[in-house]
GROMACS .gro file of C-alpha atoms in nm:
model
   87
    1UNK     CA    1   8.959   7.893   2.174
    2UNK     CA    2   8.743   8.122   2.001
    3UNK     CA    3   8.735   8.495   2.134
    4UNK     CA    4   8.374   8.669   2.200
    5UNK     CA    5   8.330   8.960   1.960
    6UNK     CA    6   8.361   9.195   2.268
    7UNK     CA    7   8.667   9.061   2.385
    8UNK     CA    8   8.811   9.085   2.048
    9UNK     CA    9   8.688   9.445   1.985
   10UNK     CA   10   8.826   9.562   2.360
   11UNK     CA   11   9.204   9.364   2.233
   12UNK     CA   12   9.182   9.570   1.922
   13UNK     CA   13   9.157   9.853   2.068
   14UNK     CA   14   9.444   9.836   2.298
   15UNK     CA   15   9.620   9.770   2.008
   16UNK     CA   16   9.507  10.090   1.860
   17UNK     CA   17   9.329   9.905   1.616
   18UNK     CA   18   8.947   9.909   1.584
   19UNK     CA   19   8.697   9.659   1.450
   20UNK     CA   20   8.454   9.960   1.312
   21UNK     CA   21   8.169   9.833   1.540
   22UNK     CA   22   8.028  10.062   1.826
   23UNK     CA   23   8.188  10.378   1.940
   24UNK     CA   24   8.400  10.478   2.258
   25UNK     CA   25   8.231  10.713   2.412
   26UNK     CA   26   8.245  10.816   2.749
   27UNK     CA   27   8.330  10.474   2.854
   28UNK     CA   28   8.605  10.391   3.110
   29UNK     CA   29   8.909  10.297   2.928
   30UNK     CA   30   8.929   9.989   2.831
   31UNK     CA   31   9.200   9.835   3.034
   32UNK     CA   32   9.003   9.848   3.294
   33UNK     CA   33   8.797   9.615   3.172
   34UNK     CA   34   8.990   9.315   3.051
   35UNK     CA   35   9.298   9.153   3.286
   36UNK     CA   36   9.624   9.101   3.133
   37UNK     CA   37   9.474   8.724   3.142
   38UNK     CA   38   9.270   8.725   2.911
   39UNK     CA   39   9.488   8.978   2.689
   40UNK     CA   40   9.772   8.701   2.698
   41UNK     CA   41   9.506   8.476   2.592
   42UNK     CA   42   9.386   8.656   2.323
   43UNK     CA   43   9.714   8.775   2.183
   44UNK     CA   44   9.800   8.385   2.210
   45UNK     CA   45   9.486   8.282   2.028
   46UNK     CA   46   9.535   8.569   1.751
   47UNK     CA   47   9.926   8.450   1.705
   48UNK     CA   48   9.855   8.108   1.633
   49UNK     CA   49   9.602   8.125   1.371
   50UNK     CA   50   9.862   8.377   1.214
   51UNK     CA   51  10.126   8.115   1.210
   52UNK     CA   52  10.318   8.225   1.533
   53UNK     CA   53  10.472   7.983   1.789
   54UNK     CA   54  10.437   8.072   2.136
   55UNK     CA   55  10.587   8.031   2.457
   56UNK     CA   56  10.465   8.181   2.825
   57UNK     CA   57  10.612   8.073   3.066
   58UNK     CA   58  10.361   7.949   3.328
   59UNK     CA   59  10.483   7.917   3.644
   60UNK     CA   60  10.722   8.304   3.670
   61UNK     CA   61  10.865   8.156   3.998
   62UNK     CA   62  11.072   7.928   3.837
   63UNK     CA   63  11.188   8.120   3.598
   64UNK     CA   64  11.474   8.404   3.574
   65UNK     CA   65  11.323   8.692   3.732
   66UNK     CA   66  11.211   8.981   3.451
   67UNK     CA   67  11.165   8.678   3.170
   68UNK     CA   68  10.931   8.843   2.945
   69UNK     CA   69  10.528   8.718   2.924
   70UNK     CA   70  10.543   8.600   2.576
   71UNK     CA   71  10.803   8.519   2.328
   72UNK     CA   72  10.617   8.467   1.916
   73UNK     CA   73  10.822   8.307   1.640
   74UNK     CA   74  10.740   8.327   1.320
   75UNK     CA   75  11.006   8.212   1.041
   76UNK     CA   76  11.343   8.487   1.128
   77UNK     CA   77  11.107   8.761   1.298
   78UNK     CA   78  11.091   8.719   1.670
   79UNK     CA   79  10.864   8.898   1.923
   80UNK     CA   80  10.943   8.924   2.266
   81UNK     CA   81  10.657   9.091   2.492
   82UNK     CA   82  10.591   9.196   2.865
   83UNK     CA   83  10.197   9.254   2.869
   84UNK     CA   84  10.060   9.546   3.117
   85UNK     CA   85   9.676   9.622   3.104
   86UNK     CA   86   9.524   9.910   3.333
   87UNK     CA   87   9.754  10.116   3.603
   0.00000   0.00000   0.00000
């Protein structure tokens, strides 16, 4: 999976990161425009080029209520992430 340039530059910048192109403006903020789907997604995609395994679990209902979204391994350094985008 390859992310648009747009979706890339709008998962930057929730990351407080910025790709340098375009400007914020007065534009909503940009939470509101991308679900925490595609976020996961993207965070996903970005992990495993860098070398990270993933898991997510897919179906929550079978799993131990408050699990987090993502868990990344990489080597000793382990992430373990519940996503929120907008409210």
């Amino acid at each position: 999976m390859r992310l648009s340039p747009d979706l890339e530059a709008k998962v930057l910048a929730l990351a407080g990161q910025s790709t340098g192109v375009g400007s914020l403006g007065d534009e909503p903020p940009l939470s509101s425009k991308i679900s925490e789907k595609e976020f996961q997604a993207a965070i996903v995609e970005f992990a495993k080029r860098q070398g990270w395994r993933c898991y997510h679990t897919h179906d929550s209902r079978r799993s131990t209520p408050g699990f987090p979204d993502l868990v990344l391994l990489r080597g000793p350094v382990q992430i373990v992430a519940e996503l929120k985008v907008g409210k």
